[in-house]
Structure formats: C-alpha cells, structure tokens
Short mmCIF file of C-alpha atoms in Angstrom, two decimals:
data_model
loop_
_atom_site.label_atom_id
_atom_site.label_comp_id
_atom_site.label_asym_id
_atom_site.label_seq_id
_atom_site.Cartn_x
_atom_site.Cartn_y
_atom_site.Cartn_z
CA UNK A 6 -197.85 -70.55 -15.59
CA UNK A 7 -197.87 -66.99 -17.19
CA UNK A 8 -194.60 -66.14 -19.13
CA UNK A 9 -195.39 -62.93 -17.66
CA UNK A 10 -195.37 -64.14 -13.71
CA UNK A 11 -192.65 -65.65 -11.47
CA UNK A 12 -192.90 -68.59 -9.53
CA UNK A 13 -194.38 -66.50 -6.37
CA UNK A 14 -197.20 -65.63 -8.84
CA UNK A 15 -196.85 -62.14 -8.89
CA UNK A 16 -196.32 -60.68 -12.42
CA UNK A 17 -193.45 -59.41 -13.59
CA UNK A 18 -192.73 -56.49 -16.39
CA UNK A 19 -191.52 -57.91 -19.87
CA UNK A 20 -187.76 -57.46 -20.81
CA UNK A 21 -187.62 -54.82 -22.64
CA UNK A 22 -186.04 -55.82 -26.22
CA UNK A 23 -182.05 -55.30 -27.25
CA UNK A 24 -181.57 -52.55 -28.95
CA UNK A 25 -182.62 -52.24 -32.41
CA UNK A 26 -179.17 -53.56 -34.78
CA UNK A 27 -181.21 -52.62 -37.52
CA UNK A 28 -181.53 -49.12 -37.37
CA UNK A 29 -177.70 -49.01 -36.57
CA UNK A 30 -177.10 -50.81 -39.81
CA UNK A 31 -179.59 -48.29 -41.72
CA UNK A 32 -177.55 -45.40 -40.38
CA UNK A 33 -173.91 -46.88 -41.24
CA UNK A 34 -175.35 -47.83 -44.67
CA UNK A 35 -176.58 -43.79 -45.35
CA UNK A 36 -172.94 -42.88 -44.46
CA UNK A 37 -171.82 -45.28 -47.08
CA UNK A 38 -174.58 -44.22 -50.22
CA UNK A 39 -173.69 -40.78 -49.26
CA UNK A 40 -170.23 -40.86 -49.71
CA UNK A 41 -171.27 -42.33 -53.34
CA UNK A 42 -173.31 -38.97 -53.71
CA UNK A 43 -170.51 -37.01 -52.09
CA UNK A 44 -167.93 -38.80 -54.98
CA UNK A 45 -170.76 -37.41 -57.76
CA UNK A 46 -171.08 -33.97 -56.42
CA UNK A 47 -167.47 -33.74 -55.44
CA UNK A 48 -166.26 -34.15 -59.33
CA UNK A 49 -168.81 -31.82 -60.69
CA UNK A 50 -166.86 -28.62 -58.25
CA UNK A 51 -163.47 -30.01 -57.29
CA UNK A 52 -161.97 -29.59 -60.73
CA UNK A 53 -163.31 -25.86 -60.70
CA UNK A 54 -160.54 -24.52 -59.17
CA UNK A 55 -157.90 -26.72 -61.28
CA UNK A 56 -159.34 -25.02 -64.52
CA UNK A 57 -156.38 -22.42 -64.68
CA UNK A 58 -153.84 -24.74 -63.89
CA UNK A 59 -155.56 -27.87 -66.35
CA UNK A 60 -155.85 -25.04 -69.55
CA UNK A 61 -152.27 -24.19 -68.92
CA UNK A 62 -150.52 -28.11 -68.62
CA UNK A 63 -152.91 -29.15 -71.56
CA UNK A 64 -152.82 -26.21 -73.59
CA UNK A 65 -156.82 -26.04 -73.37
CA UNK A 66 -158.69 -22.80 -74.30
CA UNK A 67 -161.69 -21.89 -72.20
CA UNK A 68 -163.91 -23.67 -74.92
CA UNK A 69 -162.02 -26.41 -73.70
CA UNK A 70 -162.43 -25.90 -69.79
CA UNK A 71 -165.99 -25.79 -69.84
CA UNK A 72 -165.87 -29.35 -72.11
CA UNK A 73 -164.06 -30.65 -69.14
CA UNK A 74 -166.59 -29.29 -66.55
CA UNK A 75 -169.71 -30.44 -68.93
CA UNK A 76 -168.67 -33.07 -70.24
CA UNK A 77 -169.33 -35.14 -67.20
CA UNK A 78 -172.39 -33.19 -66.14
CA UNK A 79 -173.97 -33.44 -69.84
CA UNK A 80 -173.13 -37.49 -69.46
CA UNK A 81 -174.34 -38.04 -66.16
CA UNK A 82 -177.84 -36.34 -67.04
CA UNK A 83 -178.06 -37.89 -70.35
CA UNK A 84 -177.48 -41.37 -68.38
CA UNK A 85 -179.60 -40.82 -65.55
CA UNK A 86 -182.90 -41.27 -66.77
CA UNK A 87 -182.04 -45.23 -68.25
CA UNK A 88 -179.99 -46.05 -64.42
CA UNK A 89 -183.41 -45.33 -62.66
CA UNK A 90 -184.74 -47.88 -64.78
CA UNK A 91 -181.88 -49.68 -64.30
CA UNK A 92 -182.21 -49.29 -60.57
CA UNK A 93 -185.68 -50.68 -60.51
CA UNK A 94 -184.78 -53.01 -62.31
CA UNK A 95 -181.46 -54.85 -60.94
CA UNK A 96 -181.46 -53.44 -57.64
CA UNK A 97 -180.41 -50.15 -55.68
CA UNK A 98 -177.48 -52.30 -54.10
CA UNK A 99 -176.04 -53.87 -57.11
CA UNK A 100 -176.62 -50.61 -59.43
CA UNK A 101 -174.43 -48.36 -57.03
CA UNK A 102 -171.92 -50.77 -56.65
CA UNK A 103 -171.25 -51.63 -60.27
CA UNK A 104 -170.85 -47.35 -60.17
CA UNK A 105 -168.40 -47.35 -57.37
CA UNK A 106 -165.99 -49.19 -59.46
CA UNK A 107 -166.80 -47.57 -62.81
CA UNK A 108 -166.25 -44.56 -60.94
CA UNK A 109 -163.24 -45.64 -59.52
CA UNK A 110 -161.33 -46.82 -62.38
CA UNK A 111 -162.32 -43.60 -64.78
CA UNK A 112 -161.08 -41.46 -62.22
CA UNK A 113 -157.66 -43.26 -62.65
CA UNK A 114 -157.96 -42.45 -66.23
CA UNK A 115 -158.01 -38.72 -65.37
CA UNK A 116 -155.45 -39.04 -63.31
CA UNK A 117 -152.84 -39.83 -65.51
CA UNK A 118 -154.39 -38.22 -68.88
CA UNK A 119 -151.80 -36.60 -70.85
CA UNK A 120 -154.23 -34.31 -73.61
CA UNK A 121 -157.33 -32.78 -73.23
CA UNK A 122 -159.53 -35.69 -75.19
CA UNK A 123 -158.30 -38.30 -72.84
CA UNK A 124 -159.22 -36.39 -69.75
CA UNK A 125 -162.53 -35.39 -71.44
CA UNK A 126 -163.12 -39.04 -72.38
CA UNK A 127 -162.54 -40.39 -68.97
CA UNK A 128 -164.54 -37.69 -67.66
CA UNK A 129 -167.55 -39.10 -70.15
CA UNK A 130 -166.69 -42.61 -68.18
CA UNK A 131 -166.75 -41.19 -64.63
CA UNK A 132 -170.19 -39.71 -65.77
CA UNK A 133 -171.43 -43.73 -66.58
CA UNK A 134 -170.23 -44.48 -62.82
CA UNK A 135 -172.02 -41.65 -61.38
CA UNK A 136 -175.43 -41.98 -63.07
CA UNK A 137 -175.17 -45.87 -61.29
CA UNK A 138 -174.84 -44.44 -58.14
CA UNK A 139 -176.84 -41.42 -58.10
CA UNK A 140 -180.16 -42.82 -58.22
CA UNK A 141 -179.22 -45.63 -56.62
CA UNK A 142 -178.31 -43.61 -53.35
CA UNK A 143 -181.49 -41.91 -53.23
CA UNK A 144 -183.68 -45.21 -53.85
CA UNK A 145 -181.38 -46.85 -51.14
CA UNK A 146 -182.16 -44.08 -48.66
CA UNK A 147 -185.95 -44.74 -49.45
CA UNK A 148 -185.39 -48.36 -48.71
CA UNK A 149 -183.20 -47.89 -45.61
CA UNK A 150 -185.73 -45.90 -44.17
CA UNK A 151 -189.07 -46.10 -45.25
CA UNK A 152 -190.78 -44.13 -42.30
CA UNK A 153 -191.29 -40.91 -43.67
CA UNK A 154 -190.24 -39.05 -40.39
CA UNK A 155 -186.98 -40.81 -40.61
CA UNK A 156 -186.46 -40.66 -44.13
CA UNK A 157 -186.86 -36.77 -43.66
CA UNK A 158 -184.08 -36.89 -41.37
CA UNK A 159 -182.06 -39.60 -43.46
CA UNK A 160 -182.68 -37.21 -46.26
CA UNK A 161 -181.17 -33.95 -44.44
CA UNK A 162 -177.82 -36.02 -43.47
CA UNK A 163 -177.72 -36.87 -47.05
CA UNK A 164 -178.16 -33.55 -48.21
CA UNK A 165 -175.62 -32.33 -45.52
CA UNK A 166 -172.90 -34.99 -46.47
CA UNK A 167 -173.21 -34.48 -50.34
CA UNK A 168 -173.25 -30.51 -50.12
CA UNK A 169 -170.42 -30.49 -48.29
CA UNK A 170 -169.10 -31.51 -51.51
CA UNK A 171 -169.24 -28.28 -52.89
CA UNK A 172 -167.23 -26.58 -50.03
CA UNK A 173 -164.84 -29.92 -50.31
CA UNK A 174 -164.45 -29.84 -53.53
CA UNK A 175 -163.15 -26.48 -54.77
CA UNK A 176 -160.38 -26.50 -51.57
CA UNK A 177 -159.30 -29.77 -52.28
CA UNK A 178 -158.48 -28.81 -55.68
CA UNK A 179 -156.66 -25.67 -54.73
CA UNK A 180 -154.87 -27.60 -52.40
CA UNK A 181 -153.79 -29.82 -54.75
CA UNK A 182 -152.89 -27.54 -57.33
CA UNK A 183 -151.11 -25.41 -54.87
CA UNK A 184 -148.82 -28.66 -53.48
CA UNK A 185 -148.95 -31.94 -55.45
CA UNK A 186 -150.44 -31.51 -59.16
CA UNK A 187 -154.31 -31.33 -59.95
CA UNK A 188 -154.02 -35.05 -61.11
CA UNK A 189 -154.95 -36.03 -57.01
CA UNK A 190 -157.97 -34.12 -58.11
CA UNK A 191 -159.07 -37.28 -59.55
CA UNK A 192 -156.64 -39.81 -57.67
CA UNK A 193 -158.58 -39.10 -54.20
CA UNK A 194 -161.37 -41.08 -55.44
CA UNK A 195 -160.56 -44.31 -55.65
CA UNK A 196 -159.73 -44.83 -51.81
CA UNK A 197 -163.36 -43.09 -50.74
CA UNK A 198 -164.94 -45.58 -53.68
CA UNK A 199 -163.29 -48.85 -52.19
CA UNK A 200 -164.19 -47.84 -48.48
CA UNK A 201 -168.07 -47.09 -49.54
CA UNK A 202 -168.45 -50.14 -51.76
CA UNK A 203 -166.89 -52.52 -48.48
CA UNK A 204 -169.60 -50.54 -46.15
CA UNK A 205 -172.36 -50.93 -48.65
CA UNK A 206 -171.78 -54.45 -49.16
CA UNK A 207 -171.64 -55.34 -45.49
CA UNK A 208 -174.50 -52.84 -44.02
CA UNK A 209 -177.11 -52.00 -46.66
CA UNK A 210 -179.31 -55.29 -47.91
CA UNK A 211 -180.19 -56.54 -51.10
CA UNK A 212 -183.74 -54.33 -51.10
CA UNK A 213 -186.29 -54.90 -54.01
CA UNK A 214 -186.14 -55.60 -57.93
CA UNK A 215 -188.80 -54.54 -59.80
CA UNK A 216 -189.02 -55.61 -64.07
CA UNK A 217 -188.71 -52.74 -65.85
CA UNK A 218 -187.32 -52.64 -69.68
CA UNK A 219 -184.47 -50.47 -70.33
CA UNK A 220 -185.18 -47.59 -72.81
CA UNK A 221 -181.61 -47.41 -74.58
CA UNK A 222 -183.32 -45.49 -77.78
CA UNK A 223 -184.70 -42.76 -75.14
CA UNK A 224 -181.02 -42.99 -73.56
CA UNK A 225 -179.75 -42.19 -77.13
CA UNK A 226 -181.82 -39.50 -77.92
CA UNK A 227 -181.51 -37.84 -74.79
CA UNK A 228 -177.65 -37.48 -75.11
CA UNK A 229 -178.15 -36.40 -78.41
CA UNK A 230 -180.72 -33.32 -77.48
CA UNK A 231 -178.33 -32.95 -74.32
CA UNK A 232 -174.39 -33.02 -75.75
CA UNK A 233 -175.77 -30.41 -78.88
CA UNK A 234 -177.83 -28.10 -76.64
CA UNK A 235 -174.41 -27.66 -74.45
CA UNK A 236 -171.97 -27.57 -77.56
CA UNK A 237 -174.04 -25.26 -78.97
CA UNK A 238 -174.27 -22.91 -75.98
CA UNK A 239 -170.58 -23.06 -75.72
CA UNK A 240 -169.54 -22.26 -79.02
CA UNK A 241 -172.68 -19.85 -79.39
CA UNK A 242 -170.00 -17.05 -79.50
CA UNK A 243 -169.56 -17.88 -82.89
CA UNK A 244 -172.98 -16.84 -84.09
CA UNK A 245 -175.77 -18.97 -85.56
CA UNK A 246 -174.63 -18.92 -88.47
CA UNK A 247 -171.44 -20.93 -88.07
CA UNK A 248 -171.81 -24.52 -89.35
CA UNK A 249 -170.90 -25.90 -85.99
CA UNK A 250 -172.92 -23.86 -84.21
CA UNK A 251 -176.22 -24.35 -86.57
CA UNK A 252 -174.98 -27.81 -86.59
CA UNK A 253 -175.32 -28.66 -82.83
CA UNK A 254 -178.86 -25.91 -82.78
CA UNK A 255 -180.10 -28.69 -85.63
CA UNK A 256 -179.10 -31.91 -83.63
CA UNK A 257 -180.58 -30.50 -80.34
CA UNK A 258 -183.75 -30.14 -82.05
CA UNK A 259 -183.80 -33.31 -83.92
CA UNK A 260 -182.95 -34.94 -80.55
CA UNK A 261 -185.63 -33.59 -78.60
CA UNK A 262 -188.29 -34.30 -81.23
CA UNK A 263 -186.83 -38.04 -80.91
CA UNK A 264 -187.43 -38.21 -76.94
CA UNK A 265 -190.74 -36.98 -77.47
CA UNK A 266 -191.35 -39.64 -80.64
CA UNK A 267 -189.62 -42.39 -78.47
CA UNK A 268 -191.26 -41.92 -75.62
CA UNK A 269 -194.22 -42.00 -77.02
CA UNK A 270 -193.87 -45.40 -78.80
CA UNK A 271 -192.00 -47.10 -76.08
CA UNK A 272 -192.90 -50.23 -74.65
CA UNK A 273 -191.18 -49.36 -71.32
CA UNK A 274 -190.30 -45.37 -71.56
CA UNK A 275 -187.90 -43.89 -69.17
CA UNK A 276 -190.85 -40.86 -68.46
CA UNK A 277 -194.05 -42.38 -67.87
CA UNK A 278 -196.97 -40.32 -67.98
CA UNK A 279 -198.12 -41.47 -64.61
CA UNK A 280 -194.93 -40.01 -63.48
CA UNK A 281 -194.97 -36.66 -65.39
CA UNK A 282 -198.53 -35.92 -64.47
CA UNK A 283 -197.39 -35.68 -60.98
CA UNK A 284 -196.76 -31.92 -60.51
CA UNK A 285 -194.45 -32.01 -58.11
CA UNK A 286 -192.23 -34.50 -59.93
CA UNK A 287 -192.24 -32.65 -62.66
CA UNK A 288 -191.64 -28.56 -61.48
CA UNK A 289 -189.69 -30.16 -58.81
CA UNK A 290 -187.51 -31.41 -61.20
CA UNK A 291 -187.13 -28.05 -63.20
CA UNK A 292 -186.45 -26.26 -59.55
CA UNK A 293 -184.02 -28.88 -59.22
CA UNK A 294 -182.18 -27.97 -62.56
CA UNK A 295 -182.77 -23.85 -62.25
CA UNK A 296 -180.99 -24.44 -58.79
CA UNK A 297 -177.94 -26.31 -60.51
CA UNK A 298 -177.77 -23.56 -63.36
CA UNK A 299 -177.25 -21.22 -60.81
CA UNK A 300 -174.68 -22.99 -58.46
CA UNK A 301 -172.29 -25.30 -61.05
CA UNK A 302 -172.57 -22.02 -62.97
CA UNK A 303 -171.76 -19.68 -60.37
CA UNK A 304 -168.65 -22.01 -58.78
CA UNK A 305 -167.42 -21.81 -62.64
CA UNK A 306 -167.54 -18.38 -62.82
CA UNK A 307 -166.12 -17.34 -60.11
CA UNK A 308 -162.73 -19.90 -59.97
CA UNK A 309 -162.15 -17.99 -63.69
CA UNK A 310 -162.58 -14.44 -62.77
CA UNK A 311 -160.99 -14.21 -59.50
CA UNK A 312 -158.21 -16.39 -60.41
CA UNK A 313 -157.68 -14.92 -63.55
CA UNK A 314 -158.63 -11.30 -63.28
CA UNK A 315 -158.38 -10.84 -59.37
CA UNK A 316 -155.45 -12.93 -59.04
CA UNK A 317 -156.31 -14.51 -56.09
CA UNK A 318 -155.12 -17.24 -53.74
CA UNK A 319 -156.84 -20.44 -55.22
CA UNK A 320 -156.67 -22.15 -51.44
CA UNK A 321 -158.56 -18.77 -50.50
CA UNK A 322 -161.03 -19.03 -53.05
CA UNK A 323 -161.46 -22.63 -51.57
CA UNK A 324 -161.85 -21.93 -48.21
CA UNK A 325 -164.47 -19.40 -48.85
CA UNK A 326 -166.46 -21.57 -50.79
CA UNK A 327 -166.20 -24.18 -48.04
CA UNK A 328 -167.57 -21.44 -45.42
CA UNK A 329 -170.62 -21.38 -48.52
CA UNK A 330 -171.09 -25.26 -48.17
CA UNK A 331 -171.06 -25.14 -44.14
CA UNK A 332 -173.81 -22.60 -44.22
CA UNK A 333 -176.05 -24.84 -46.28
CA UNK A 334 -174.86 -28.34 -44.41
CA UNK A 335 -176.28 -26.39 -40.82
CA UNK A 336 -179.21 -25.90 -42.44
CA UNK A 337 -179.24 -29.71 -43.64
CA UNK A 338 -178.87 -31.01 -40.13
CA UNK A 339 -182.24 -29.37 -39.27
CA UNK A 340 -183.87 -29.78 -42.33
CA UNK A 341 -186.06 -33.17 -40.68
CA UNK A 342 -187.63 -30.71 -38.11
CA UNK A 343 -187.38 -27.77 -40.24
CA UNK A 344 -189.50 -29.88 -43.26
CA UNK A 345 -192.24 -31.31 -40.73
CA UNK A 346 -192.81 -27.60 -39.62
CA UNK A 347 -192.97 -25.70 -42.86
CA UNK A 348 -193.13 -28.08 -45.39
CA UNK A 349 -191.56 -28.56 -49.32
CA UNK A 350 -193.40 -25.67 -50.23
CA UNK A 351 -192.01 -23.35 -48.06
CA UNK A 352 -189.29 -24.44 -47.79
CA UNK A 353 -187.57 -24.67 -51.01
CA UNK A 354 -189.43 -21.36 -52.02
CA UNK A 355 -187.48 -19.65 -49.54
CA UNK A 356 -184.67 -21.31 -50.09
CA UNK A 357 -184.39 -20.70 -53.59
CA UNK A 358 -185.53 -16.86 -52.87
CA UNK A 359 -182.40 -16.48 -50.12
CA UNK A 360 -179.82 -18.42 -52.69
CA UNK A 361 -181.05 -15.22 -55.69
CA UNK A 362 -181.14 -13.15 -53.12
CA UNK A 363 -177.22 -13.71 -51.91
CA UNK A 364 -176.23 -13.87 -55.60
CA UNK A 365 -177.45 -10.39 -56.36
CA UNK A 366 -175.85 -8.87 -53.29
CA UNK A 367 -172.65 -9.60 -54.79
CA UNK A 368 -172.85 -6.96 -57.28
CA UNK A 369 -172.73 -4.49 -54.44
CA UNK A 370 -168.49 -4.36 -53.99
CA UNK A 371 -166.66 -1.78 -54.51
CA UNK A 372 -164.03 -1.59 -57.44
CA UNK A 373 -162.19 -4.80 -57.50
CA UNK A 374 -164.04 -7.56 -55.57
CA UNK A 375 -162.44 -8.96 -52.53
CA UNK A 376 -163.29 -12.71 -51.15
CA UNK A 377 -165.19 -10.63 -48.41
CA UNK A 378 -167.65 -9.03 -50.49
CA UNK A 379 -168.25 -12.09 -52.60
CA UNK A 380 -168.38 -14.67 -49.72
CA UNK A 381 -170.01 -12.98 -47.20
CA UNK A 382 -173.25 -12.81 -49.36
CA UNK A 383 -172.47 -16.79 -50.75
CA UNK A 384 -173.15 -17.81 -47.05
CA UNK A 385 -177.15 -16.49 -48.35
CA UNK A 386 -176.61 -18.43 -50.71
CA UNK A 387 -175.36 -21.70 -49.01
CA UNK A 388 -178.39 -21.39 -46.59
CA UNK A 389 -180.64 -21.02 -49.49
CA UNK A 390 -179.34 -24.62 -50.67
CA UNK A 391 -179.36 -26.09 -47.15
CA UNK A 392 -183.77 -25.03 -47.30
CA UNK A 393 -183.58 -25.90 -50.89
CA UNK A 394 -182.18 -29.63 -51.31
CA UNK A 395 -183.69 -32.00 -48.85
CA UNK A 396 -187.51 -30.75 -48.73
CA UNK A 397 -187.13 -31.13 -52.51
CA UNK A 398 -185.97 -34.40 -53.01
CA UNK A 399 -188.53 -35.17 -50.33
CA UNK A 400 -191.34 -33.98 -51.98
CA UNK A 401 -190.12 -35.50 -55.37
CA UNK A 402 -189.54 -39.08 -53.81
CA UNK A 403 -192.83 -39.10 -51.69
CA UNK A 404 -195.31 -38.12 -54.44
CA UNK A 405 -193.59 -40.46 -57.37
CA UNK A 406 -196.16 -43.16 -57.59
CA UNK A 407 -195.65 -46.68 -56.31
CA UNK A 408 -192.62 -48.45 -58.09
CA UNK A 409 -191.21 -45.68 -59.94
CA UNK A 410 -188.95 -43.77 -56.76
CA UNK A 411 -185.83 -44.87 -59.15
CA UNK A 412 -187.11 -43.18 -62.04
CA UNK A 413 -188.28 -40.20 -60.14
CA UNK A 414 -184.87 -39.80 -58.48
CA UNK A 415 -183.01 -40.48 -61.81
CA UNK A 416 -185.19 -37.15 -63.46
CA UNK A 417 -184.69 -35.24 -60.67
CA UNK A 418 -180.94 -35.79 -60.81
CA UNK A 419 -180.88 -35.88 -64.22
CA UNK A 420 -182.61 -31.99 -64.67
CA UNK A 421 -179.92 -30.77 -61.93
CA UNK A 422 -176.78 -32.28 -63.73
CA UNK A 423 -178.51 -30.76 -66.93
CA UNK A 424 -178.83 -27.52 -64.96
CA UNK A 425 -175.32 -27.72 -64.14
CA UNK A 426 -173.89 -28.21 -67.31
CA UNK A 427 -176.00 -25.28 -68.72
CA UNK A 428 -174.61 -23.17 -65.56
CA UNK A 429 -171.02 -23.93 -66.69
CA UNK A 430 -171.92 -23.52 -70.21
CA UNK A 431 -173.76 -20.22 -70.65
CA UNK A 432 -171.87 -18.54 -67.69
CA UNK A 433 -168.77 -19.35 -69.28
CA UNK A 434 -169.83 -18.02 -72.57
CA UNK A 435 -170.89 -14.69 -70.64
CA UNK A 436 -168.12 -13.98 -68.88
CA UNK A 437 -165.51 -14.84 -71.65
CA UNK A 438 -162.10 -15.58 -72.47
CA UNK A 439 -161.04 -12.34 -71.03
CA UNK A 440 -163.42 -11.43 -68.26
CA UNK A 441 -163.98 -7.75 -67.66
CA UNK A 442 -166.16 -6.65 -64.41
CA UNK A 443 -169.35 -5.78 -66.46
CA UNK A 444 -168.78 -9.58 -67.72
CA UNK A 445 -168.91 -11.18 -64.16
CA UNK A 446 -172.12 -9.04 -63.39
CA UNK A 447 -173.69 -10.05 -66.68
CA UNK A 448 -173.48 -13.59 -65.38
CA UNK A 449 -174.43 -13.24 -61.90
CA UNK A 450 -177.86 -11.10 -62.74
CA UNK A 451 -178.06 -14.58 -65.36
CA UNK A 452 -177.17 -16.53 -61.85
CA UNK A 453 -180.08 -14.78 -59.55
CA UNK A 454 -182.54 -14.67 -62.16
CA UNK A 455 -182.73 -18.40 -62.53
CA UNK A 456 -182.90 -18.53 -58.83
CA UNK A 457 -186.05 -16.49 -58.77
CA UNK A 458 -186.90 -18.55 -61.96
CA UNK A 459 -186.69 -21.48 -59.99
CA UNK A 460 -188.55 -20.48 -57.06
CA UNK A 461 -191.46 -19.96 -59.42
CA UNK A 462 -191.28 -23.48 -60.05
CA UNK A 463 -191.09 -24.47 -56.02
CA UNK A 464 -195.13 -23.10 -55.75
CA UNK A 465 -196.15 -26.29 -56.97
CA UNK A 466 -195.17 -28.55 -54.62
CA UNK A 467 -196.92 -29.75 -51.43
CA UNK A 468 -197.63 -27.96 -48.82
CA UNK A 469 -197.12 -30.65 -46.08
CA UNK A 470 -194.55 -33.83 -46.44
CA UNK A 471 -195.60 -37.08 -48.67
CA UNK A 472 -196.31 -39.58 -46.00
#
C-alpha cells in the first residue's frame, strides 16, 4: 500500500514537516555573535564620554586620551588581518570564543587600572579579544546562513545590534560617570561576554576549518606601520622635525615597506592577491575605513568640545548620540529589502553621501552650539550608516573568493578600526588641547570630506547583491 493512501484507498496529503529547529537555532546564535560585535563596537565609543573624567582621575593630557581611544583601535586593526587567518583556520566557533574571554578578563584589567599605562595596556589586551571575535562574527553569520537572501537579512540585524553600540555606548558612559565611576565602563563587559559565550556554545555549531598558515611577520609589520602612523599623527603638533615625531614618520614607512616585502615572500600571506584583485574587497574596504575616520573621529570630537567648551550634560550628550544610533539601526532593520531593491552600490553611495551631508550641516548653528543643532543633523548622519554598513559588508563577504570570507572580513574590519583610530587621532590633533569654535569646524569639514571621500570609493562595488 501507498505511504501516501489510507486503508480505504483514497490518498491522503503528506504531513507537513515540524517546524524547522534549525533556523531557530541560526537566529538565537546571530543574537549571540552580535553581542560579541556589539562588546567590540561598544569599547571603541563608550569610553568617549569618560575622556574628561579619565584625564582628570589619571592626570592624562589629551595626548594621552586619544592613546586610550587608539590604542585599542590601532591593536584591533593591526590584529585583524592574522585572526581571519586564524578564523579559517581553527574555526569561527572556537576563534570567537577564545575572544569572549580574552575580552572579558582585559576589561577587568581596565576596570581596576590605577595609571594611565595600565589602562592603555589592558586596552592593547581587550584589542587581542576583539580581533578573535570580530571576524569570527561575520564568518559565523556567513555560516549560519548561507542563503544569500537570508544572510542579507542576518546581516541588517547584525548591523542593527552592533550600531546600536554607538548610541549605547557614549550614554552608558555618561551614566556611569555621572553615578558610579567610569571604571563600570569596562566592568559591564564581562556579564554580556559570559552570557554570549554560553549561547554560542549551545546554539551556533562547530562550522568549517580550513588550513591556512598564520602570517605572524605580516602581523608584526602591520602593527609596526599602524602604532607609528597613529603616534605620529598624534604628536604631529610637534612638527616634523621633533625626534619623536620623525621617529614614528620613519617607522611607519619602514613598516609599510615590510608588509609589502612580507607579503610578497610569504608562504601563506594574510592579503592574497586573489583577494586584493577583487575590487570590491578592496575599495570596499577603504569605504569601510573613510566611514570609521569620520564616525570614531567625530564621537571623539564632539564628547571634548561640548564637554569641555560647551559645558554640557554628559548624559545629554549621550542620549543624543543614542537618538544618532536609532536612526541608523531603523534603517538596519530594512536594510534585507532595502539591499535586494537597490543594491551595494547604491546603497552605501548614498549612505555615505547622507552621513557628509549631516556632518556639514552642523556648521550651520548659531554662536554657541546647542545639542539641537548638532543632533538634529547627526540623525543624517545615523541614517547614512544604517544604508552604509550592511550592503557593504554584503558586498565585501559575497565577492571574497571561495575560502577566504575570514580574511575578507578580517580586512574589512581591520581598514575600519584603522579608520577609527585615524578619526580619533587627527581630529583630536585638530581640535586641540583648548578647542576654540573655528577648531571644531576645522575638524568637521576634515569629518564630511572623508565621507564624500569615501563615497568615491562605494562606485566600485556591485550593482546587484553577490549571490
């Protein structure tokens, strides 16, 4: 008799299946490699607002401040290149989990620093945390959901969850400056770390392990071109013709010529030239770091001068930037359907045009800036990320070639952290110790331009998403 037919003969429909447990576990296991994002992001923005407080308790100068911003942006892109190897190599799943607890215990190192070269230090170690999990994240996304419709979608959660972040972040760290002490800056991250690494373990599988060498060399000489470039940018107000300064100009050069040299003679390089040769891997991953320059730089910026000049409420600074972060995290929740009809191309080109666009119109206040006449033109700006992100890590991820998504994530991440570092770096040397108003215009005409820089950059990418 038919499986299909009861005992009268007559057929019968098939049962329709249970529902798919799968997909439920794919979906639980985003939530927990986006809080590992989320963690990254978070401690690149939530000590912005602290700065004041940090240069006062440690008796830092503003040299010193932007250490403790780039210091863990400069070490996370130095490192990121070698953990997409590493990813590829030992496993998304293992990779991010081994950087959950790295993570966790550095951050307990800045919690209860006592100078400035411990907190920088353990700054340097949350950065070797972070570059496990960052490209881990985005290659366990990939894995989770390798349908490219879904992944689209997967993709603008992730973006949504992780740029939230940089709403969270600054009002969290007025918050706790303003009640408990900007040590819970740091403290706050071990119970998020423990809850993500029990979800990951239990939700998101194993996935694949591909052979790949690890480049330490390339590493090395990456962190050298990488540390100098930012030390010199930050002490550049000493001239060129300081011997730090000329120093670090020196070092940066001698570093780059050894990536290049390394690279080159590497049995296993971090770049491959299969990968480079991919345009939109490669300009997507400059967009990727103009966009950072622009945002770590501008958060930076703006904590110092309107705390410091302005004198405003740090908690008001904080919620304004989270109204910023909203803006782009509505966007993100579309960004699936949004991507599908326009495409990358469009989309980040518009998005990076909108984020210049909202950056300029802030020069337009009258006399003293209020949060209104900053922040109503940052919410431009935060939908200009929410068009921005996702279609670009889309287009980065689905035109790597096969094998290499790890290393493709990990250059993608590692330009933006670059970017960021930079941001922080040269903004803070442009607005200065003692910020005037022609200062914080200086720096955001330096904050649109590489905007429109970076949508220059966006023209290269597909038009239509990477199946």
């Amino acid at each position: 008799m038919s499986l299909n037919a009861s005992s009268t003969g007559k057929p019968q429909h098939p049962v329709a299946p249970p529902p798919d447990r799968a997909g439920s576990a794919a979906w639980l296991g985003l939530a927990a490699v986006s809080a590992g994002f989320f963690l990254v992001v978070l401690d690149a923005t939530i000590v912005s607002l602290a700065l004041p407080t940090l240069g006062r308790d440690l008796h830092a100068a503003l040299s010193g401040l932007q250490w403790i911003v780039s210091s863990y942006t400069v070490a996370l892109a130095a490192l990121l290149l070698v953990a997409g190897a590493a990813t590829d190599r030992f496993g998304a799943r293992r990779l991010f989990l081994i950087g959950l607890v790295v993570f966790a215990l550095a951050s307990l190192g800045c919690a209860v620093a006592q100078d400035l070269s411990q907190i920088i230090s353990s700054r340097v170690a949350q950065a070797i945390g972070a570059a496990g999990m960052l490209p881990a994240s985005l290659a366990l996304v990939g894995e989770l959901f390798p349908d490219a419709a879904q992944r689209g979608r997967a993709l603008g959660i992730w973006g949504g969850i992780s740029g939230a972040a940089l709403g969270v972040g600054p009002l969290l760290g007025g918050m706790f400056v303003q009640t408990v002490g900007w040590r819970y800056v740091f403290a706050i991250n071990v119970p998020v770390c423990a809850v993500a690494a029990l979800v990951t373990w239990w939700k998101v599988p194993p996935g694949k392990v591909v052979f790949r060498r690890l480049d330490v060399p390339g590493a090395l000489a990456t962190a050298v071109f990488c540390g100098a470039l930012t030390y010199a940018v930050i002490d550049g107000h000493r001239g060129l013709t300081s011997v730090p300064v000329l120093t670090a100009v020196l070092l940066a050069v001698a570093g780059l010529v050894a990536v290049v040299a390394v690279e080159r003679m590497a049995a296993a390089p971090m770049l491959t030239g299969e990968l480079l040769r991919r345009p939109a891997v490669t300009f997507g991953s400059l967009a990727g770091m103009s966009y950072n320059f622009g945002l770590y730089g501008l958060i930076f910026v703006l904590s110092l001068y309107l705390q410091g000049t302005e004198h405003l409420d740090p908690i008001a600074i904080g919620l304004s930037l989270l109204l910023l972060a909203a803006a782009g995290m509505a966007v993100s929740l579309y960004n699936g359907a949004i991507l599908r009809r326009l495409g990358p191309r469009l989309c980040t080109t518009t998005g990076m045009v909108c984020a210049g666009l909202g950056v300029l119109c802030m020069l337009a206040h009258p006399g003293h800036p209020g949060l209104a006449w900053i922040f109503l033109p940052g919410l431009v700006v935060g939908v200009g990320g929410g068009l921005f992100t996702a279609p670009l890590t889309s287009a980065v991820l689905g035109t790597a070639p096969p094998g290499q998504r790890g290393l493709a994530s990990a250059l993608l991440n590692a330009s933006r952290q670059f970017g960021g570092a930079l941001g922080a770096a040269v903004l803070g040397t442009v607005l200065g110790a003692s910020p005037r108003a022609t200062d914080f215009h200086h720096a955001l005409f330096v904050t649109g331009g590489a905007y429109f820089l970076g949508a220059l950059m966006c023209v290269t990418l597909p038009r239509r998403q990477p199946t």
